[in-house]
Amino acid sequence: MGMAVGGDSGGYVSDINVTPMVDVMLVLLIIFMVVAPLLQTGVSVTLPKSKYPDPDPNIIKDTSAVVSITPDDKIFFGRDPVNKDDLAKRIGNMLKDKPAAEQVVYVKSDKLVKYGTVVNVIDAIREAGYERIGLVAEKEKEPGSPSQ
């Protein structure tokens, strides 16, 4: 039991205890650090760099048609591996209910993939009837800009 010393007994303490708030914030930080890598959709590839890529916020949506090509020439639709023959059917199933203006297929190719492989994938997409194709690139860092 604690006893008050002095003439100020029984008063309220007006100090704010921030310890519970700091505990909650640290737990949330750890949760977000663990979950953030799991939220990435698709297959990881090392994208080629460009000075002027056009940012498109639609590429990260779950309803976007994203075709990825890995350095070993494997083709993925989202996270699922596909062969070139099944690619058209998978794209068609995803984009059939979208209006024509939103029927965009994004191609993410690793920078080590042969140009001929990328052209073959684009040909397969065009044969499926989709002409709006976005080639994904990463923005090149400008000299003198702080690293991100």
CSV table of N, CA and C in Angstrom, one decimal:
chain,number,residue,atom,x,y,z
A,1,MET,N,0.8,-1.2,0.0
A,1,MET,CA,0.0,0.0,0.0
A,1,MET,C,0.9,1.2,0.0
A,2,GLY,N,0.5,2.2,-0.8
A,2,GLY,CA,1.2,3.4,-0.8
A,2,GLY,C,0.6,4.5,0.0
A,3,MET,N,1.4,5.3,0.6
A,3,MET,CA,0.8,6.4,1.4
A,3,MET,C,1.2,7.7,0.8
A,4,ALA,N,0.4,8.7,0.8
A,4,ALA,CA,0.7,10.0,0.3
A,4,ALA,C,1.5,10.7,1.3
A,5,VAL,N,2.5,11.4,0.8
A,5,VAL,CA,3.3,12.2,1.7
A,5,VAL,C,3.1,13.6,1.4
A,6,GLY,N,3.0,14.4,2.4
A,6,GLY,CA,2.8,15.8,2.2
A,6,GLY,C,1.3,16.2,2.4
A,7,GLY,N,1.0,17.5,2.0
A,7,GLY,CA,-0.3,18.0,2.2
A,7,GLY,C,-1.2,17.7,1.1
A,8,ASP,N,-0.8,17.1,0.0
A,8,ASP,CA,-1.6,16.9,-1.2
A,8,ASP,C,-2.1,15.5,-1.3
A,9,SER,N,-3.0,15.1,-0.5
A,9,SER,CA,-3.5,13.7,-0.5
A,9,SER,C,-4.8,13.6,-1.1
A,10,GLY,N,-5.0,12.5,-1.8
A,10,GLY,CA,-6.3,12.2,-2.4
A,10,GLY,C,-6.6,12.9,-3.7
A,11,GLY,N,-5.7,13.6,-4.3
A,11,GLY,CA,-6.0,14.3,-5.6
A,11,GLY,C,-5.8,13.4,-6.8
A,12,TYR,N,-6.3,13.9,-7.9
A,12,TYR,CA,-6.2,13.1,-9.1
A,12,TYR,C,-4.8,13.3,-9.8
A,13,VAL,N,-4.3,12.3,-10.4
A,13,VAL,CA,-3.1,12.4,-11.2
A,13,VAL,C,-3.4,12.9,-12.6
A,14,SER,N,-2.8,14.0,-13.0
A,14,SER,CA,-3.1,14.5,-14.3
A,14,SER,C,-2.1,14.1,-15.4
A,15,ASP,N,-1.2,13.2,-15.1
A,15,ASP,CA,-0.2,12.8,-16.1
A,15,ASP,C,-0.8,11.7,-17.0
A,16,ILE,N,-0.4,11.8,-18.3
A,16,ILE,CA,-1.0,10.8,-19.3
A,16,ILE,C,0.0,9.7,-19.3
A,17,ASN,N,-0.5,8.5,-19.2
A,17,ASN,CA,0.3,7.3,-19.3
A,17,ASN,C,0.3,6.8,-20.8
A,18,VAL,N,1.4,7.0,-21.4
A,18,VAL,CA,1.5,6.6,-22.9
A,18,VAL,C,2.0,5.2,-23.1
A,19,THR,N,2.4,4.5,-22.1
A,19,THR,CA,2.9,3.1,-22.3
A,19,THR,C,1.9,2.2,-23.0
A,20,PRO,N,0.6,2.2,-22.6
A,20,PRO,CA,-0.3,1.3,-23.4
A,20,PRO,C,-0.4,1.7,-24.9
A,21,MET,N,-0.4,3.0,-25.1
A,21,MET,CA,-0.5,3.4,-26.5
A,21,MET,C,0.8,3.0,-27.3
A,22,VAL,N,2.0,3.1,-26.7
A,22,VAL,CA,3.2,2.7,-27.4
A,22,VAL,C,3.2,1.2,-27.6
A,23,ASP,N,2.7,0.4,-26.7
A,23,ASP,CA,2.6,-1.0,-26.8
A,23,ASP,C,1.7,-1.4,-28.0
A,24,VAL,N,0.6,-0.7,-28.1
A,24,VAL,CA,-0.4,-1.0,-29.2
A,24,VAL,C,0.3,-0.6,-30.6
A,25,MET,N,0.9,0.5,-30.6
A,25,MET,CA,1.6,0.9,-31.9
A,25,MET,C,2.7,0.0,-32.3
A,26,LEU,N,3.5,-0.5,-31.3
A,26,LEU,CA,4.5,-1.5,-31.7
A,26,LEU,C,4.0,-2.8,-32.2
A,27,VAL,N,2.9,-3.2,-31.6
A,27,VAL,CA,2.2,-4.5,-32.1
A,27,VAL,C,1.7,-4.3,-33.5
A,28,LEU,N,1.0,-3.1,-33.7
A,28,LEU,CA,0.5,-2.8,-35.1
A,28,LEU,C,1.7,-2.7,-36.1
A,29,LEU,N,2.8,-2.1,-35.7
A,29,LEU,CA,3.9,-2.0,-36.6
A,29,LEU,C,4.4,-3.4,-37.0
A,30,ILE,N,4.6,-4.3,-36.1
A,30,ILE,CA,5.0,-5.6,-36.3
A,30,ILE,C,4.1,-6.4,-37.2
A,31,ILE,N,2.8,-6.2,-37.0
A,31,ILE,CA,1.8,-6.9,-37.8
A,31,ILE,C,1.9,-6.4,-39.2
A,32,PHE,N,2.0,-5.1,-39.4
A,32,PHE,CA,2.0,-4.5,-40.8
A,32,PHE,C,3.3,-5.0,-41.5
A,33,MET,N,4.4,-5.1,-40.8
A,33,MET,CA,5.7,-5.5,-41.4
A,33,MET,C,5.6,-6.9,-41.8
A,34,VAL,N,4.9,-7.8,-41.1
A,34,VAL,CA,4.8,-9.2,-41.5
A,34,VAL,C,3.8,-9.3,-42.6
A,35,VAL,N,2.7,-8.6,-42.6
A,35,VAL,CA,1.6,-8.8,-43.6
A,35,VAL,C,1.9,-8.1,-44.9
A,36,ALA,N,2.6,-7.0,-44.9
A,36,ALA,CA,2.8,-6.2,-46.2
A,36,ALA,C,3.4,-7.0,-47.3
A,37,PRO,N,4.5,-7.9,-47.1
A,37,PRO,CA,5.0,-8.6,-48.2
A,37,PRO,C,4.0,-9.7,-48.8
A,38,LEU,N,3.0,-10.1,-47.9
A,38,LEU,CA,2.0,-11.1,-48.4
A,38,LEU,C,1.0,-10.5,-49.3
A,39,LEU,N,0.8,-9.1,-49.2
A,39,LEU,CA,-0.2,-8.5,-50.0
A,39,LEU,C,0.2,-8.2,-51.4
A,40,GLN,N,1.4,-8.4,-51.8
A,40,GLN,CA,1.8,-8.3,-53.2
A,40,GLN,C,1.2,-9.4,-54.0
A,41,THR,N,0.6,-8.9,-55.1
A,41,THR,CA,0.0,-9.9,-56.0
A,41,THR,C,1.0,-10.2,-57.2
A,42,GLY,N,0.8,-11.4,-57.7
A,42,GLY,CA,1.7,-11.8,-58.8
A,42,GLY,C,3.0,-12.4,-58.4
A,43,VAL,N,3.8,-12.5,-59.4
A,43,VAL,CA,5.1,-13.1,-59.2
A,43,VAL,C,6.2,-12.0,-59.2
A,44,SER,N,7.2,-12.2,-58.4
A,44,SER,CA,8.2,-11.1,-58.3
A,44,SER,C,9.2,-11.3,-59.5
A,45,VAL,N,9.4,-10.2,-60.2
A,45,VAL,CA,10.3,-10.2,-61.3
A,45,VAL,C,11.1,-8.9,-61.1
A,46,THR,N,12.3,-8.9,-61.6
A,46,THR,CA,13.1,-7.7,-61.6
A,46,THR,C,12.8,-6.9,-62.9
A,47,LEU,N,12.0,-5.8,-62.7
A,47,LEU,CA,11.5,-5.1,-63.8
A,47,LEU,C,12.6,-4.2,-64.5
A,48,PRO,N,12.6,-4.0,-65.8
A,48,PRO,CA,13.5,-3.1,-66.4
A,48,PRO,C,13.2,-1.7,-65.9
A,49,LYS,N,14.2,-0.8,-65.9
A,49,LYS,CA,14.0,0.6,-65.5
A,49,LYS,C,13.8,1.5,-66.7
A,50,SER,N,13.0,2.5,-66.4
A,50,SER,CA,12.8,3.5,-67.5
A,50,SER,C,12.7,4.9,-66.8
A,51,LYS,N,13.1,5.9,-67.6
A,51,LYS,CA,13.0,7.3,-67.0
A,51,LYS,C,11.5,7.8,-67.0
A,52,TYR,N,10.7,7.3,-67.9
A,52,TYR,CA,9.4,7.9,-68.0
A,52,TYR,C,8.3,6.9,-68.0
A,53,PRO,N,8.2,6.0,-67.0
A,53,PRO,CA,7.0,5.1,-67.1
A,53,PRO,C,5.8,5.8,-66.7
A,54,ASP,N,4.7,5.5,-67.3
A,54,ASP,CA,3.4,6.1,-66.9
A,54,ASP,C,2.8,5.3,-65.8
A,55,PRO,N,2.6,5.9,-64.6
A,55,PRO,CA,2.0,5.2,-63.5
A,55,PRO,C,0.5,4.8,-63.8
A,56,ASP,N,0.2,3.6,-63.4
A,56,ASP,CA,-1.2,3.2,-63.6
A,56,ASP,C,-1.6,2.5,-62.3
A,57,PRO,N,-2.5,3.1,-61.5
A,57,PRO,CA,-2.9,2.5,-60.3
A,57,PRO,C,-3.7,1.3,-60.4
A,58,ASN,N,-4.2,1.0,-61.6
A,58,ASN,CA,-5.0,-0.2,-61.8
A,58,ASN,C,-4.3,-1.5,-61.7
A,59,ILE,N,-2.9,-1.5,-61.9
A,59,ILE,CA,-2.2,-2.7,-62.0
A,59,ILE,C,-2.1,-3.5,-60.7
A,60,ILE,N,-2.3,-2.8,-59.6
A,60,ILE,CA,-2.2,-3.5,-58.3
A,60,ILE,C,-3.6,-4.1,-57.8
A,61,LYS,N,-4.6,-3.8,-58.6
A,61,LYS,CA,-5.9,-4.4,-58.2
A,61,LYS,C,-6.0,-5.9,-58.5
A,62,ASP,N,-6.8,-6.5,-57.7
A,62,ASP,CA,-6.9,-8.0,-57.8
A,62,ASP,C,-7.7,-8.4,-59.1
A,63,THR,N,-8.4,-7.4,-59.6
A,63,THR,CA,-9.2,-7.7,-60.9
A,63,THR,C,-8.4,-7.4,-62.1
A,64,SER,N,-7.1,-7.0,-62.0
A,64,SER,CA,-6.3,-6.7,-63.2
A,64,SER,C,-5.7,-8.0,-63.7
A,65,ALA,N,-5.6,-8.0,-65.1
A,65,ALA,CA,-5.0,-9.1,-65.8
A,65,ALA,C,-3.5,-8.8,-65.9
A,66,VAL,N,-2.7,-9.5,-65.1
A,66,VAL,CA,-1.3,-9.3,-65.1
A,66,VAL,C,-0.6,-10.6,-65.5
A,67,VAL,N,0.2,-10.5,-66.6
A,67,VAL,CA,1.0,-11.7,-67.0
A,67,VAL,C,2.4,-11.4,-66.7
A,68,SER,N,3.1,-12.3,-66.0
A,68,SER,CA,4.5,-12.2,-65.6
A,68,SER,C,5.3,-13.2,-66.3
A,69,ILE,N,6.5,-12.8,-66.7
A,69,ILE,CA,7.5,-13.7,-67.3
A,69,ILE,C,8.7,-13.7,-66.5
A,70,THR,N,9.1,-14.9,-66.0
A,70,THR,CA,10.3,-15.0,-65.1
A,70,THR,C,11.6,-15.2,-66.0
A,71,PRO,N,12.7,-15.0,-65.4
A,71,PRO,CA,14.0,-15.2,-66.2
A,71,PRO,C,14.1,-16.5,-66.9
A,72,ASP,N,13.5,-17.6,-66.3
A,72,ASP,CA,13.6,-18.9,-66.9
A,72,ASP,C,12.5,-19.1,-67.9
A,73,ASP,N,11.9,-18.1,-68.4
A,73,ASP,CA,10.8,-18.1,-69.5
A,73,ASP,C,9.5,-18.8,-69.0
A,74,LYS,N,9.3,-18.8,-67.8
A,74,LYS,CA,8.0,-19.3,-67.3
A,74,LYS,C,7.0,-18.2,-67.3
A,75,ILE,N,5.7,-18.5,-67.7
A,75,ILE,CA,4.7,-17.5,-67.8
A,75,ILE,C,3.7,-17.7,-66.6
A,76,PHE,N,3.3,-16.6,-66.0
A,76,PHE,CA,2.4,-16.7,-64.9
A,76,PHE,C,1.3,-15.7,-65.2
A,77,PHE,N,0.1,-16.1,-64.8
A,77,PHE,CA,-1.1,-15.3,-64.9
A,77,PHE,C,-1.5,-15.0,-63.4
A,78,GLY,N,-1.2,-13.8,-62.9
A,78,GLY,CA,-1.4,-13.6,-61.5
A,78,GLY,C,-0.3,-14.4,-60.8
A,79,ARG,N,-0.6,-15.3,-59.9
A,79,ARG,CA,0.3,-16.1,-59.2
A,79,ARG,C,0.4,-17.6,-59.8
A,80,ASP,N,-0.5,-17.8,-60.8
A,80,ASP,CA,-0.6,-19.2,-61.3
A,80,ASP,C,0.2,-19.4,-62.6
A,81,PRO,N,1.0,-20.5,-62.6
A,81,PRO,CA,1.8,-20.7,-63.8
A,81,PRO,C,0.8,-21.2,-64.9
A,82,VAL,N,1.0,-20.7,-66.1
A,82,VAL,CA,0.2,-21.1,-67.3
A,82,VAL,C,1.2,-21.3,-68.5
A,83,ASN,N,0.7,-22.1,-69.5
A,83,ASN,CA,1.4,-22.2,-70.7
A,83,ASN,C,0.8,-21.2,-71.7
A,84,LYS,N,1.5,-21.0,-72.8
A,84,LYS,CA,1.0,-19.9,-73.7
A,84,LYS,C,-0.3,-20.2,-74.3
A,85,ASP,N,-0.7,-21.5,-74.5
A,85,ASP,CA,-1.9,-21.9,-75.1
A,85,ASP,C,-3.1,-21.6,-74.1
A,86,ASP,N,-2.9,-21.7,-72.8
A,86,ASP,CA,-4.0,-21.5,-71.9
A,86,ASP,C,-4.1,-20.0,-71.5
A,87,LEU,N,-3.2,-19.2,-71.8
A,87,LEU,CA,-3.1,-17.8,-71.4
A,87,LEU,C,-4.4,-17.1,-72.0
A,88,ALA,N,-4.7,-17.3,-73.2
A,88,ALA,CA,-5.8,-16.6,-73.8
A,88,ALA,C,-7.1,-16.9,-73.1
A,89,LYS,N,-7.3,-18.1,-72.7
A,89,LYS,CA,-8.6,-18.5,-72.0
A,89,LYS,C,-8.6,-17.9,-70.6
A,90,ARG,N,-7.5,-17.9,-69.9
A,90,ARG,CA,-7.5,-17.3,-68.6
A,90,ARG,C,-7.7,-15.8,-68.6
A,91,ILE,N,-7.1,-15.1,-69.6
A,91,ILE,CA,-7.4,-13.7,-69.7
A,91,ILE,C,-8.8,-13.4,-70.1
A,92,GLY,N,-9.4,-14.2,-71.0
A,92,GLY,CA,-10.8,-14.0,-71.3
A,92,GLY,C,-11.7,-14.2,-70.2
A,93,ASN,N,-11.5,-15.2,-69.3
A,93,ASN,CA,-12.3,-15.4,-68.2
A,93,ASN,C,-12.3,-14.2,-67.2
A,94,MET,N,-11.1,-13.6,-67.1
A,94,MET,CA,-11.0,-12.5,-66.1
A,94,MET,C,-11.6,-11.2,-66.7
A,95,LEU,N,-11.4,-11.0,-68.0
A,95,LEU,CA,-11.8,-9.7,-68.5
A,95,LEU,C,-13.2,-9.6,-69.2
A,96,LYS,N,-13.9,-10.8,-69.3
A,96,LYS,CA,-15.1,-10.9,-70.1
A,96,LYS,C,-16.2,-9.9,-69.6
A,97,ASP,N,-16.3,-9.6,-68.3
A,97,ASP,CA,-17.4,-8.8,-67.7
A,97,ASP,C,-17.0,-7.3,-67.7
A,98,LYS,N,-15.8,-7.0,-68.0
A,98,LYS,CA,-15.3,-5.6,-68.0
A,98,LYS,C,-15.7,-4.9,-69.2
A,99,PRO,N,-15.9,-3.5,-69.1
A,99,PRO,CA,-16.1,-2.8,-70.4
A,99,PRO,C,-14.9,-2.7,-71.2
A,100,ALA,N,-15.0,-2.5,-72.5
A,100,ALA,CA,-13.9,-2.5,-73.4
A,100,ALA,C,-12.7,-1.6,-73.0
A,101,ALA,N,-13.1,-0.4,-72.4
A,101,ALA,CA,-12.1,0.6,-72.0
A,101,ALA,C,-11.2,0.1,-70.9
A,102,GLU,N,-11.7,-0.9,-70.1
A,102,GLU,CA,-11.0,-1.4,-68.9
A,102,GLU,C,-10.3,-2.7,-69.2
A,103,GLN,N,-10.4,-3.2,-70.4
A,103,GLN,CA,-9.8,-4.5,-70.7
A,103,GLN,C,-8.3,-4.3,-71.1
A,104,VAL,N,-7.5,-4.2,-70.1
A,104,VAL,CA,-6.1,-4.0,-70.3
A,104,VAL,C,-5.4,-5.2,-69.7
A,105,VAL,N,-4.4,-5.7,-70.4
A,105,VAL,CA,-3.5,-6.8,-70.0
A,105,VAL,C,-2.1,-6.2,-69.7
A,106,TYR,N,-1.6,-6.4,-68.5
A,106,TYR,CA,-0.3,-5.8,-68.1
A,106,TYR,C,0.7,-7.0,-68.2
A,107,VAL,N,1.8,-6.7,-68.8
A,107,VAL,CA,2.9,-7.6,-69.0
A,107,VAL,C,4.1,-7.2,-68.2
A,108,LYS,N,4.4,-8.0,-67.2
A,108,LYS,CA,5.6,-7.8,-66.3
A,108,LYS,C,6.6,-8.8,-66.7
A,109,SER,N,7.7,-8.3,-67.3
A,109,SER,CA,8.7,-9.2,-67.7
A,109,SER,C,10.0,-8.9,-67.0
A,110,ASP,N,10.7,-9.9,-66.6
A,110,ASP,CA,12.0,-9.7,-65.9
A,110,ASP,C,13.0,-9.1,-67.0
A,111,LYS,N,13.9,-8.3,-66.5
A,111,LYS,CA,14.8,-7.6,-67.4
A,111,LYS,C,15.8,-8.6,-68.1
A,112,LEU,N,15.9,-9.8,-67.6
A,112,LEU,CA,16.7,-10.8,-68.3
A,112,LEU,C,16.0,-11.7,-69.3
A,113,VAL,N,14.7,-11.5,-69.5
A,113,VAL,CA,14.0,-12.3,-70.4
A,113,VAL,C,14.3,-11.9,-71.8
A,114,LYS,N,14.4,-12.9,-72.7
A,114,LYS,CA,14.7,-12.6,-74.1
A,114,LYS,C,13.5,-11.8,-74.7
A,115,TYR,N,13.9,-10.9,-75.6
A,115,TYR,CA,12.9,-10.1,-76.3
A,115,TYR,C,11.9,-11.0,-77.1
A,116,GLY,N,12.3,-12.0,-77.7
A,116,GLY,CA,11.5,-12.9,-78.4
A,116,GLY,C,10.4,-13.5,-77.6
A,117,THR,N,10.7,-13.9,-76.3
A,117,THR,CA,9.7,-14.4,-75.4
A,117,THR,C,8.6,-13.4,-75.1
A,118,VAL,N,9.0,-12.2,-74.9
A,118,VAL,CA,8.0,-11.1,-74.6
A,118,VAL,C,7.1,-10.9,-75.8
A,119,VAL,N,7.7,-10.9,-77.0
A,119,VAL,CA,6.9,-10.8,-78.2
A,119,VAL,C,5.9,-11.9,-78.4
A,120,ASN,N,6.4,-13.2,-78.1
A,120,ASN,CA,5.5,-14.3,-78.2
A,120,ASN,C,4.3,-14.2,-77.3
A,121,VAL,N,4.5,-13.7,-76.1
A,121,VAL,CA,3.4,-13.6,-75.1
A,121,VAL,C,2.5,-12.5,-75.6
A,122,ILE,N,3.0,-11.4,-76.1
A,122,ILE,CA,2.2,-10.3,-76.6
A,122,ILE,C,1.3,-10.8,-77.8
A,123,ASP,N,1.9,-11.6,-78.6
A,123,ASP,CA,1.2,-12.2,-79.8
A,123,ASP,C,0.0,-13.0,-79.3
A,124,ALA,N,0.3,-13.8,-78.2
A,124,ALA,CA,-0.8,-14.7,-77.6
A,124,ALA,C,-1.9,-13.9,-77.1
A,125,ILE,N,-1.6,-12.7,-76.5
A,125,ILE,CA,-2.6,-11.8,-75.9
A,125,ILE,C,-3.4,-11.2,-77.0
A,126,ARG,N,-2.7,-10.8,-78.1
A,126,ARG,CA,-3.4,-10.2,-79.2
A,126,ARG,C,-4.3,-11.2,-80.0
A,127,GLU,N,-3.8,-12.4,-80.1
A,127,GLU,CA,-4.6,-13.5,-80.7
A,127,GLU,C,-5.9,-13.8,-79.9
A,128,ALA,N,-5.9,-13.5,-78.6
A,128,ALA,CA,-7.1,-13.7,-77.8
A,128,ALA,C,-8.1,-12.5,-77.9
A,129,GLY,N,-7.6,-11.5,-78.7
A,129,GLY,CA,-8.6,-10.4,-79.0
A,129,GLY,C,-8.4,-9.2,-78.1
A,130,TYR,N,-7.3,-9.1,-77.4
A,130,TYR,CA,-7.0,-7.9,-76.5
A,130,TYR,C,-5.9,-7.1,-77.1
A,131,GLU,N,-6.2,-5.8,-77.4
A,131,GLU,CA,-5.2,-5.0,-78.0
A,131,GLU,C,-4.6,-4.0,-77.0
A,132,ARG,N,-5.2,-3.8,-75.9
A,132,ARG,CA,-4.7,-2.9,-74.9
A,132,ARG,C,-3.8,-3.6,-74.0
A,133,ILE,N,-2.5,-3.4,-74.2
A,133,ILE,CA,-1.4,-4.1,-73.5
A,133,ILE,C,-0.5,-3.1,-72.8
A,134,GLY,N,-0.3,-3.2,-71.5
A,134,GLY,CA,0.6,-2.3,-70.8
A,134,GLY,C,1.9,-3.1,-70.5
A,135,LEU,N,3.0,-2.5,-70.9
A,135,LEU,CA,4.3,-3.1,-70.5
A,135,LEU,C,4.8,-2.4,-69.2
A,136,VAL,N,5.0,-3.1,-68.2
A,136,VAL,CA,5.3,-2.6,-66.9
A,136,VAL,C,6.8,-2.4,-66.7
A,137,ALA,N,7.2,-1.2,-66.2
A,137,ALA,CA,8.6,-0.9,-66.0
A,137,ALA,C,8.7,-0.1,-64.7
A,138,GLU,N,9.9,-0.1,-64.1
A,138,GLU,CA,10.1,0.5,-62.8
A,138,GLU,C,10.7,1.9,-63.1
A,139,LYS,N,10.4,2.9,-62.3
A,139,LYS,CA,10.9,4.2,-62.6
A,139,LYS,C,12.4,4.2,-62.2
A,140,GLU,N,13.2,4.8,-63.1
A,140,GLU,CA,14.6,4.9,-62.8
A,140,GLU,C,14.9,6.0,-61.9
A,141,LYS,N,15.8,5.7,-60.9
A,141,LYS,CA,16.1,6.8,-59.9
A,141,LYS,C,16.9,7.8,-60.6
A,142,GLU,N,16.6,9.1,-60.3
A,142,GLU,CA,17.3,10.2,-60.9
A,142,GLU,C,18.6,10.4,-60.1
A,143,PRO,N,19.7,10.8,-60.7
A,143,PRO,CA,20.9,11.0,-60.0
A,143,PRO,C,20.7,12.2,-59.0
A,144,GLY,N,21.2,12.1,-57.8
A,144,GLY,CA,21.1,13.1,-56.8
A,144,GLY,C,19.8,13.0,-56.0
A,145,SER,N,18.8,12.2,-56.4
A,145,SER,CA,17.6,12.0,-55.6
A,145,SER,C,17.9,11.1,-54.4
A,146,PRO,N,17.2,11.3,-53.3
A,146,PRO,CA,17.5,10.4,-52.2
A,146,PRO,C,17.0,9.0,-52.5
A,147,SER,N,17.7,8.0,-52.0
A,147,SER,CA,17.3,6.6,-52.3
A,147,SER,C,16.0,6.3,-51.5
A,148,GLN,N,15.2,5.4,-52.1
A,148,GLN,CA,13.9,5.1,-51.5
A,148,GLN,C,13.9,3.8,-50.8
